[in-house]
XYZ file of C-alpha atoms in Angstrom:
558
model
C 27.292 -15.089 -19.490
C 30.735 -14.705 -17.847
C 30.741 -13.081 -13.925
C 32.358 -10.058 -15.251
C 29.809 -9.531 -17.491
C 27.102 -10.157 -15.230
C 28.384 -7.602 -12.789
C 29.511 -4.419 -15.055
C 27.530 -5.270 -18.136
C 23.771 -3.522 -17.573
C 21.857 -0.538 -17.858
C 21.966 2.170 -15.088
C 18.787 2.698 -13.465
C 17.853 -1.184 -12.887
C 18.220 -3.057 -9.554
C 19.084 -6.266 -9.441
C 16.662 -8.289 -8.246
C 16.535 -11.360 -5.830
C 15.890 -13.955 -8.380
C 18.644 -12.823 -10.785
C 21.045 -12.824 -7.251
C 20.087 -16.343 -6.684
C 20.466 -17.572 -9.900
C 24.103 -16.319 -10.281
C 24.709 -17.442 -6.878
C 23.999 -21.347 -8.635
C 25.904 -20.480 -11.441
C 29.413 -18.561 -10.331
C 28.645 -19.295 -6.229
C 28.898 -16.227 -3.638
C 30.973 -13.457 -4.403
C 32.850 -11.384 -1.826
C 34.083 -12.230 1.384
C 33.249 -12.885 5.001
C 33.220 -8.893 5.501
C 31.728 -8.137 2.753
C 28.994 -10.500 2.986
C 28.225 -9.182 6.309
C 28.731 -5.039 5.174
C 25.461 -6.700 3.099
C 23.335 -7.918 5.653
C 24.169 -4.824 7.731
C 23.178 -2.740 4.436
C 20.468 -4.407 3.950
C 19.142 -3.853 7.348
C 19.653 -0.516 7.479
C 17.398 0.154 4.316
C 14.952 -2.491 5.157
C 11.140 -0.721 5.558
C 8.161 -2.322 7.493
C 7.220 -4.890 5.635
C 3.833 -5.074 3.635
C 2.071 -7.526 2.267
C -1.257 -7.391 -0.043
C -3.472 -10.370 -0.428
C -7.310 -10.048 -2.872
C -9.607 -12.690 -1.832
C -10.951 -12.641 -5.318
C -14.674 -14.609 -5.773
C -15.116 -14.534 -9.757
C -18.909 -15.104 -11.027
C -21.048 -12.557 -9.344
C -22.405 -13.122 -5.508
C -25.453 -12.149 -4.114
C -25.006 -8.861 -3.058
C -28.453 -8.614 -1.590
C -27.912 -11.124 0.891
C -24.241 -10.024 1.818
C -23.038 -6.421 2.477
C -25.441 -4.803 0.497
C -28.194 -6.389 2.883
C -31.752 -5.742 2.452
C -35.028 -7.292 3.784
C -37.784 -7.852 1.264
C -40.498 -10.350 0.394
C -39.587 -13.521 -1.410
C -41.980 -13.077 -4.072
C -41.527 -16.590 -5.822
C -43.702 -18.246 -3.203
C -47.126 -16.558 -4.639
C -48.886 -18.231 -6.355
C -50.240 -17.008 -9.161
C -52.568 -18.549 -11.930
C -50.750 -19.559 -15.306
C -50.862 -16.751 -18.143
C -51.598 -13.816 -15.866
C -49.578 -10.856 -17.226
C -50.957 -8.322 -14.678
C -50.709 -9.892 -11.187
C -50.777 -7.937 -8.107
C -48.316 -6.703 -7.614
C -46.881 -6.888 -11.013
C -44.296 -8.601 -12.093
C -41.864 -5.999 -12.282
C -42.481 -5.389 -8.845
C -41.474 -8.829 -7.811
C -38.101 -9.606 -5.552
C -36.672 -12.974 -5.391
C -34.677 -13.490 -2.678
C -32.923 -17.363 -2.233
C -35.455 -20.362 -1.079
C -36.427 -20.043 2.282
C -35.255 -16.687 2.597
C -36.230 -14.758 6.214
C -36.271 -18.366 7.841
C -32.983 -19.680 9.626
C -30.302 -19.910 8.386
C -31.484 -17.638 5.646
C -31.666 -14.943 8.145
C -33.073 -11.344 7.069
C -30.273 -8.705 7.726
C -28.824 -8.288 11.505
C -26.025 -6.554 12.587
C -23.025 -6.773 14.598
C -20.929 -4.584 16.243
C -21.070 -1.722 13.608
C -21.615 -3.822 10.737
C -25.214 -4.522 9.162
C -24.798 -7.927 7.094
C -26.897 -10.504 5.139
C -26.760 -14.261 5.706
C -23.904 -14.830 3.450
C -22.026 -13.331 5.772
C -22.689 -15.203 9.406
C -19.568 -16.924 8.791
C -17.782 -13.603 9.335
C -18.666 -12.627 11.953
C -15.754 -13.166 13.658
C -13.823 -11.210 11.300
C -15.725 -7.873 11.895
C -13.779 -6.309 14.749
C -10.371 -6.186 12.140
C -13.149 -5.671 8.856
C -14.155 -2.608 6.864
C -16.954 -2.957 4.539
C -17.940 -0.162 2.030
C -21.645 -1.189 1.188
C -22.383 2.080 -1.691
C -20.074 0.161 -4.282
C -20.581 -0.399 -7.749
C -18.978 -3.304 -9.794
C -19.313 -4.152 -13.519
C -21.650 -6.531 -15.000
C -19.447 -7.497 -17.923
C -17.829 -10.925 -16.163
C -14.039 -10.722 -17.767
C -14.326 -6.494 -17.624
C -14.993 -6.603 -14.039
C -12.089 -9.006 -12.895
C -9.757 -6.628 -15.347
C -11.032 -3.729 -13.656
C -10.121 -4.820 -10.413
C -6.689 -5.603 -11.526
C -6.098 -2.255 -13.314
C -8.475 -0.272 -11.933
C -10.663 2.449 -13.694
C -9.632 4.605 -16.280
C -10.551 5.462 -20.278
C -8.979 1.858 -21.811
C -9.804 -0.777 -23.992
C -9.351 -4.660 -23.106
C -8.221 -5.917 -26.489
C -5.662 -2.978 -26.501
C -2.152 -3.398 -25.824
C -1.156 -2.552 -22.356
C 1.144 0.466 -22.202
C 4.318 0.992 -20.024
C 2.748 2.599 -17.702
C -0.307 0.464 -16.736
C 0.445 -1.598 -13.840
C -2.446 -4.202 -12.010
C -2.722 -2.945 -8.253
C -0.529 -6.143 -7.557
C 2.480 -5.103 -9.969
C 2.509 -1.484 -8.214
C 2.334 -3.303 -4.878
C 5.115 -5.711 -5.784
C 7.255 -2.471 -7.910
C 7.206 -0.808 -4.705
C 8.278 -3.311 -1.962
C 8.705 -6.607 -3.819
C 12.632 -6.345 -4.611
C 14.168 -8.048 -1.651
C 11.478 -11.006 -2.600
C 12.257 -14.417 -4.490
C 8.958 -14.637 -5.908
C 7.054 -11.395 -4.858
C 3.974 -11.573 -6.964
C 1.880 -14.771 -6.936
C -1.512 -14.959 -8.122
C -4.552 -17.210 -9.266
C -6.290 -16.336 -12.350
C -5.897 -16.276 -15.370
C -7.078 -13.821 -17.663
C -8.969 -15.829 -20.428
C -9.548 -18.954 -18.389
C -13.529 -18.298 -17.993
C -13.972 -19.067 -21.246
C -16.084 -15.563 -21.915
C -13.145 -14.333 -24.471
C -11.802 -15.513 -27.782
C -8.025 -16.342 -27.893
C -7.209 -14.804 -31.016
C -8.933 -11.329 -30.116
C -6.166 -10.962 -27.007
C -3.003 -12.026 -27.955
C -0.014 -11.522 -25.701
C 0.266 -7.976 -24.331
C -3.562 -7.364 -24.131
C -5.907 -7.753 -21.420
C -4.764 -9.274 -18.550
C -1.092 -8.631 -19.296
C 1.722 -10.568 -17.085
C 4.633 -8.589 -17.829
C 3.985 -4.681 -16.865
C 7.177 -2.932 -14.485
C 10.388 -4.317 -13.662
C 11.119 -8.379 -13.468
C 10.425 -8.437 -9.734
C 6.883 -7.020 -10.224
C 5.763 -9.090 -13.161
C 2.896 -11.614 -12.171
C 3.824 -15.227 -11.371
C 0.728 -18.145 -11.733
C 0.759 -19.648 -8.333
C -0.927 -22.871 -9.882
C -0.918 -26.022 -7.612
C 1.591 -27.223 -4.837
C 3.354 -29.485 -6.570
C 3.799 -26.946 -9.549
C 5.562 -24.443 -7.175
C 7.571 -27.319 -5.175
C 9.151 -27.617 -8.584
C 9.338 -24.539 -9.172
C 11.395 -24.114 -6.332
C 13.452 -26.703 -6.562
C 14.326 -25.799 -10.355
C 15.482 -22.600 -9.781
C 19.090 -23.146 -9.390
C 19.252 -25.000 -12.177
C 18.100 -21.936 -14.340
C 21.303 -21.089 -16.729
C 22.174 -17.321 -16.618
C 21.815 -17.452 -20.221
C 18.457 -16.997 -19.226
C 17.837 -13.838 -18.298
C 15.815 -11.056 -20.322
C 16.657 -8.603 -17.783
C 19.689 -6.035 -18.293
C 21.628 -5.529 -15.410
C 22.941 -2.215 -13.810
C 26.530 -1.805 -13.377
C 27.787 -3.805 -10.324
C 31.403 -3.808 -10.651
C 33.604 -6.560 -8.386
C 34.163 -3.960 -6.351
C 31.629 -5.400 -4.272
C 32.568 -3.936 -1.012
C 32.350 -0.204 -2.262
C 28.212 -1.131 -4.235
C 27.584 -3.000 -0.861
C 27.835 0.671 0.751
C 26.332 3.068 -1.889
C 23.359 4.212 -1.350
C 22.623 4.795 -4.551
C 22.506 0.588 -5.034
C 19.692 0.385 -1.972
C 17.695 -1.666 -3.612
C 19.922 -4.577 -5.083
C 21.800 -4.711 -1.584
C 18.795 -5.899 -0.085
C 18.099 -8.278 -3.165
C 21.195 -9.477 -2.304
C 20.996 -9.910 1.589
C 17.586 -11.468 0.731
C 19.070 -13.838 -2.431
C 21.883 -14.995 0.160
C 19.987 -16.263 2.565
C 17.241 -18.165 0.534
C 20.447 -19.083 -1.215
C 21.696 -20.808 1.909
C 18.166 -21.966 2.749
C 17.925 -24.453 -0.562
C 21.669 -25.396 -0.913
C 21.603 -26.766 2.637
C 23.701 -24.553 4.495
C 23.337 -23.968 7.816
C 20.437 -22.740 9.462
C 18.022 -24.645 6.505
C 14.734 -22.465 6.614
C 13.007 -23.637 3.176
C 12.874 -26.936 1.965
C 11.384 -26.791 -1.668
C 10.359 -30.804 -1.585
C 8.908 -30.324 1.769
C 6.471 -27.107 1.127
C 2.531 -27.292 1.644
C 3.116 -30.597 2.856
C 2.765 -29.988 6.696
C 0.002 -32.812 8.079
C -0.955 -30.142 10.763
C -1.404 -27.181 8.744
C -2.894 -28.689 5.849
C -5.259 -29.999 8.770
C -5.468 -26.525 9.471
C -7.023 -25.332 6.326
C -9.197 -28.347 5.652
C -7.231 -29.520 2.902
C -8.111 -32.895 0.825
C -6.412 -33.900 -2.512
C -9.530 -33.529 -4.401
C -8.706 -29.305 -3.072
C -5.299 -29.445 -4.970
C -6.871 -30.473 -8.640
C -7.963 -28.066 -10.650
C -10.844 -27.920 -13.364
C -11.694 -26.758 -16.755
C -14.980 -25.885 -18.496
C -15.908 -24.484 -21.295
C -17.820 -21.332 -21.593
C -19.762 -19.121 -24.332
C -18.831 -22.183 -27.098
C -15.042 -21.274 -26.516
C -12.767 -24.157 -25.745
C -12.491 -25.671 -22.194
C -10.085 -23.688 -20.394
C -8.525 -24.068 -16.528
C -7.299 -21.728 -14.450
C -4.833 -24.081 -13.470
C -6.027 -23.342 -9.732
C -6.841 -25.883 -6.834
C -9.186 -24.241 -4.199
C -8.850 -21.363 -2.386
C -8.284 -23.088 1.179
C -5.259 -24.362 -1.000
C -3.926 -21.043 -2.212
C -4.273 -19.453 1.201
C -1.971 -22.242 3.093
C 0.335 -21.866 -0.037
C 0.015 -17.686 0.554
C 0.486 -18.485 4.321
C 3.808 -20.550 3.334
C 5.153 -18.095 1.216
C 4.312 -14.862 3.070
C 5.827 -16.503 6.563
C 9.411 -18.016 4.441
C 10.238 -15.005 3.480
C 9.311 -15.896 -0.403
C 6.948 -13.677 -1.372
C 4.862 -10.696 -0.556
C 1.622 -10.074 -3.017
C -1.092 -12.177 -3.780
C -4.437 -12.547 -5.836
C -6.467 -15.270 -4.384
C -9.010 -16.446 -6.722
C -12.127 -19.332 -6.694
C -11.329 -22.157 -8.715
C -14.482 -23.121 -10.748
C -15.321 -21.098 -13.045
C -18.505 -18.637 -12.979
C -18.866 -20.103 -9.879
C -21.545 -17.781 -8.151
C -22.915 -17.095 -11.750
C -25.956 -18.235 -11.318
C -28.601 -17.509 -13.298
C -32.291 -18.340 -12.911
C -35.242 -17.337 -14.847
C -38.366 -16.701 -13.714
C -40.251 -19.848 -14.383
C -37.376 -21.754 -12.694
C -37.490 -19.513 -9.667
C -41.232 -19.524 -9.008
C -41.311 -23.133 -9.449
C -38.192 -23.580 -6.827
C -40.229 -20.991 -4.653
C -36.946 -18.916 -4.465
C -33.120 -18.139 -6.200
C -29.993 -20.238 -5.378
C -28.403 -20.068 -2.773
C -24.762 -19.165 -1.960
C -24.421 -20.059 1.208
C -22.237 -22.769 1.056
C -20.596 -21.505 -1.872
C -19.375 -18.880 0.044
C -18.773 -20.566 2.913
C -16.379 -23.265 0.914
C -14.468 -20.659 -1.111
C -14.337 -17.438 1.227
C -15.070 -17.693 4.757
C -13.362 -21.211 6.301
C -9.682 -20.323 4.016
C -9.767 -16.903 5.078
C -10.556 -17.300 8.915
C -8.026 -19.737 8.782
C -5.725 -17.529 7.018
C -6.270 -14.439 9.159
C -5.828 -16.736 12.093
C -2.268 -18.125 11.135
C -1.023 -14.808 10.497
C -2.393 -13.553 13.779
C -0.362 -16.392 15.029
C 2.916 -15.793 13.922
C 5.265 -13.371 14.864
C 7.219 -11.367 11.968
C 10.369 -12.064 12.913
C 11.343 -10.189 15.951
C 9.281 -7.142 15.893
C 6.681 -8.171 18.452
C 3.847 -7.957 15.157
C 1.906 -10.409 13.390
C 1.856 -10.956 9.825
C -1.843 -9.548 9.873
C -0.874 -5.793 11.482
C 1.806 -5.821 8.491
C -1.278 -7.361 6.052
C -4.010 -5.767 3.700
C -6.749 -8.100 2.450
C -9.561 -6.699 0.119
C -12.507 -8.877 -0.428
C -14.231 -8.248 -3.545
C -16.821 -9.637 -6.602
C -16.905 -8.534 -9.867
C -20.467 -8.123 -9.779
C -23.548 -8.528 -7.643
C -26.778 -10.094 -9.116
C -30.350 -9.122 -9.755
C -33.298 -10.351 -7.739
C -35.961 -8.590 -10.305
C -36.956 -7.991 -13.936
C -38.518 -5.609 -15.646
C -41.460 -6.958 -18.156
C -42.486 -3.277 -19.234
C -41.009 -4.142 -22.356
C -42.194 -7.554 -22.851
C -46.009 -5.499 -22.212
C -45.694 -2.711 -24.937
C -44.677 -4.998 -27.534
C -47.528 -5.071 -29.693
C -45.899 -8.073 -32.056
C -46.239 -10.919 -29.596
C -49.981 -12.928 -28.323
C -50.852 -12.706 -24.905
C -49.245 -16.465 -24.492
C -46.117 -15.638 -25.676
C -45.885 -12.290 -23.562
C -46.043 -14.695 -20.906
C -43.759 -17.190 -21.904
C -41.095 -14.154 -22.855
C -42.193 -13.424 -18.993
C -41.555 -16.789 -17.371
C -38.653 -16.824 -19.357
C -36.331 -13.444 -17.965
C -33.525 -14.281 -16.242
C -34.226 -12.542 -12.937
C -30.484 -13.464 -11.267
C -28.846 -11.667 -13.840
C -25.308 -9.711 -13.284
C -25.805 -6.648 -11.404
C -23.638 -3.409 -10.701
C -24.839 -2.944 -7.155
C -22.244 -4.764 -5.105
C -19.525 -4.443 -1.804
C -16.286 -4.672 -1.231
C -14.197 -4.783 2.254
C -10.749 -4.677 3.676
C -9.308 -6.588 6.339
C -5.501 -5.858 7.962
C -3.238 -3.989 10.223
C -3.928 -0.345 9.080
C -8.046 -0.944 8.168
C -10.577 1.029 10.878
C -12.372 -2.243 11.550
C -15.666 -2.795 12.707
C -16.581 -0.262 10.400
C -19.112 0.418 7.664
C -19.514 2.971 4.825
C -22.481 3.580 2.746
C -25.653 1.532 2.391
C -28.190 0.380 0.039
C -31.281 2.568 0.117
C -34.651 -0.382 1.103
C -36.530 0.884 -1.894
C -34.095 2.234 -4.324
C -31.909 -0.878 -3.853
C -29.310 1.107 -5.046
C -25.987 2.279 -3.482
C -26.245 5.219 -1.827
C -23.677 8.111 -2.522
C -20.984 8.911 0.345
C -19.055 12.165 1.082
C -14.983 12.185 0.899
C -15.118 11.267 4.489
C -17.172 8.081 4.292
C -20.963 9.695 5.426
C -23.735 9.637 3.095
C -24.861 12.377 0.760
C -27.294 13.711 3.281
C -29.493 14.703 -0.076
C -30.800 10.960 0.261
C -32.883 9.268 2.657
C -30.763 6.869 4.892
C -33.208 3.959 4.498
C -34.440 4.280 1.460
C -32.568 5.936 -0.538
C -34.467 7.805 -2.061
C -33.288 11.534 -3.510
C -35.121 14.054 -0.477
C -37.804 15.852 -2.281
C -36.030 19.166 -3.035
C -32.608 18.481 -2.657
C -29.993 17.413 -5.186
C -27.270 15.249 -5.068
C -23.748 16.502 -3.467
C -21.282 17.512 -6.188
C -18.249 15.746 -3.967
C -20.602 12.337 -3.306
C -19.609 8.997 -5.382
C -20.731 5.789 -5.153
C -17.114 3.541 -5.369
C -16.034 1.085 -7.759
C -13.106 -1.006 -8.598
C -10.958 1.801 -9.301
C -11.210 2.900 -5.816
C -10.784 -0.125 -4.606
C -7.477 -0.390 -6.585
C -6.336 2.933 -4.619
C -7.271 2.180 -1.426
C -6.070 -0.797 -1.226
C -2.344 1.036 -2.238
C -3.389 3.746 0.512
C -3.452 1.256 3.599
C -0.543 -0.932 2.375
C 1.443 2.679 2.886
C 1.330 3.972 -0.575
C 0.568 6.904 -2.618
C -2.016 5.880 -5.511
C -1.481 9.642 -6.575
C 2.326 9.653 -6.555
C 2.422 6.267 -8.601
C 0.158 7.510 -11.711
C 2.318 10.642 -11.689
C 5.323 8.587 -11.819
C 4.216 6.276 -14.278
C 3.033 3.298 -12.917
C -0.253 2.742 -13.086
C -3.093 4.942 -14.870
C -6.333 3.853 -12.053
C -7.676 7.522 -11.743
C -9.943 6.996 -8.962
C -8.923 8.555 -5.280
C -8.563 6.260 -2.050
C -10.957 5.888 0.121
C -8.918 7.033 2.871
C -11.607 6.992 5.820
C -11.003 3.119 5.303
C -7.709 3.683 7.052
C -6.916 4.058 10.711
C -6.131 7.288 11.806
């Protein structure tokens, strides 16, 4: 494509973004002159927001709930012992609570609390995040595994996975990235990947269903973070991408560069270009070198930082449900946050979906006979520990660290993070069933007993938010001690006052509050959009997005 072309040959209505700058920049060099480039930087700064940046710490498989921020105390029932072939023990079996081995002994702690936050043990290791930390505790998930991590992409709303996704269905990180992502080289990066657990055939979601990568403009579309040295190369490739390249239509920029420079009307490619100019500078060895592409996430002292060993940048594959062995082509998390860390502080990129590398990693199922014989459930503790709570101290800490550029902020006040689980698990079964059924002996009744899986994947669950706009040292809604169940909240963050506190139980006499909800990904989705400084609402109108569930807005600092 000639420079003429590239300039005047587009459709109206699209910016230009900073990739497509920088890549004509390699192939025709920097047009304009001295004046001109600097009627572009002083453009550019004129239009140029408070920056925002969104980062999910994502933990796929399903923790325990229970034992995190939907903490309650009960007995650990898999330490009675009871004689072989009872079916009615006391008290029964569906009555029984398995909590992890050794639970209510250090370091399996039973709940405590700090500051204003009530946690389980799976949480000591943030601690120190609570002052900056919001956790909403009445929260449903969704115990389908690959519907839950969709739904906290996308949100909630009436759709079908194996459909094709619709122009106006955006992930929460494509509305992010639509929004403020422009002036970005890479503004999306993210983790995952869609059908990598295995739990979905390949056939059934072809391109454009599902998890789909390509939803808004260019700028927003999702980019696979992968390891370091894929994104080193990545780097370092991208002047060498041909303009011949692009699927993108340009608007009309006409080599009257000067007079675009100034209209306000081209707002958004001026500060594509500012932004392309200097990264441009930054790889090509100009002056004032900011961004060496063969040199990222290879700092001794910061890969100190976050604990990093080269068995962290591998990734792993596994195959799940008889499907073949997939990978998400992810090294672990304390990996992805120094690369997020990198990214966010050079300028590169501003939205990210952090996710744990092995896959069904907290799944862990147990059945009963396995349980009572191991006197308790797994435990997650180091699990969590591994994959959450050392990379994102460490992450919070950097940004707290570093200045954004000469505002007198951190990267954290200008920061969202939502921590979140597709599911919780179960610490109970049900045998009525197994009981009534008249077709089975009294031996295999209690085989079909010892055999329920009593860790299974459970809606009750908790999310929370981290960042410069969140009300820390907060938390909103519980779960009742006996219903073990969320408890609805009001719009302003207080329980339905039609339920008993602690148990949460419905009050004799009273019925639930029409206005009270229990929140789920969808919310999540919003408020998460609502603290980074947008308008959930205002986006589904427009088009971009269809999550129909309100922000949680009490989250937010007043």
């Amino acid at each position: 494509m000639k420079r003429r072309q590239f300039l005047a040959g587009a459709l109206a209505g699209t910016a230009i973004s900073t990739l497509d700058w920088l890549r004509f920049f390699r192939s025709f060099g920097v047009p304009g002159t001295a004046k001109e480039l600097g009627i572009a930087e002083a453009a550019a700064a004129e239009q140029s927001a408070t920056p925002h940046f969104l980062i999910y710490f994502f933990q796929e498989g399903g923790w325990d709930g229970y034992s995190m921020f939907n903490p309650v105390h009960t007995p650990n029932d898999a330490t009675r012992v009871i004689p072989a072939g009872t079916l009615t023990p006391t008290p029964s079996w569906s009555q029984h609570l398995y909590r992890p081995k050794g639970y209510g002994t250090s370091p399996l702690n039973p709940p405590k609390t700090a500051g204003n936050i009530q946690y389980g043990y799976l949480a000591e290791d943030a601690v120190s995040l609570f002052p900056d930390m919001a956790v909403v505790s009445s929260h449903n998930g969704n115990t389908f595994h690959s519907g839950g991590r969709w739904e906290y992409h996308y949100g909630r709303y009436s759709a079908s996975l194996s459909a094709y996704r619709q122009p106006n269905e955006r992930t929460v990180m494509q509305a992010f990235c639509e929004a403020y992502g422009n002036g970005y080289l890479l503004p999306h990066l993210s983790w995952h990947r869609w059908l990598s657990d295995g739990e979905l055939s390949v056939p059934s979601y072809p391109e454009g269903t599902g998890y789909y990568e390509k939803l808004g403009p260019v700028h927003a579309h999702t980019q696979y973070g992968k390891t370091p040295t894929d994104m080193r190369n990545r780097l370092m490739s991208l002047g060498s991408v041909s303009q011949g390249q692009r699927n993108q239509r340009i608007r009309q920029f006409t080599d009257n560069l000067q007079a675009n420079l100034l209209a306000e009307k081209n707002g958004e490619s001026v500060r594509a270009f500012s932004s392309a100019l200097t990264i441009h500078k930054a790889l090509t060895g100009g002056t004032n070198v900011t961004i060496n592409p063969a040199a990222m996430f290879t700092d001794a002292n910061l890969r100190a930082e976050f604990g990093i060993t080269s068995a962290d940048e591998t990734t792993e594959a596994s195959s799940i449900n008889g499907n073949p062995a997939r990978s998400k082509e992810t090294p672990n998390t304390n990996v992805q946050a120094m690369m997020t860390y990198e990214m966010m502080t050079k300028g590169l990129s501003i939205g990210f979906f952090i996710e744990n590398r092995g896959l069904r990693l907290y799944d862990s199922h147990r059945d009963r006979r396995f349980i009572m014989s191991n006197q308790g459930q797994a435990d997650q503790a180091a699990t969590m520990r591994k994959n959450l709570w050392a990379p994102l101290k460490t992450l919070v800490a950097k940004l707290k660290a570093t200045q954004y550029g000469t505002s007198g902020k951190s990267y954290f006040d200008y920061t969202t993070i939502v921590l979140a689980s597709e599911m919780g698990r179960t610490i109970s079964g049900d045998v009525a069933a197994i009981l009534a059924n008249t077709g089975l002996t009294d031996t295999q009744k209690y085989d079909e007993i010892m055999n329920q899986d009593c860790c299974q994947h459970w809606r009750v669950s908790s999310v929370a938010f981290l960042g410069g706009t969140v009300k820390g040292n907060t938390q909103f809604g519980r779960v009742g001690s006996v219903s073990l169940e969320g408890i609805p909240m009001m719009p302003d963050g207080t329980l339905d006052p039609a339920y008993n506190p602690d148990t949460g139980l419905l009050i004799s006499g009273r019925t639930k509050n029409a206005n009270s909800f229990i929140s789920d990904p969808g919310h999540v989705y919003s408020t998460a959009l609502h603290l980074s400084g947008l308008d959930p609402v205002a986006l589904r109108t427009a088009g971009k997005g269809k999550n129909d569930r309100p922000a949680m807005t009490f989250v937010k600092k007043p």
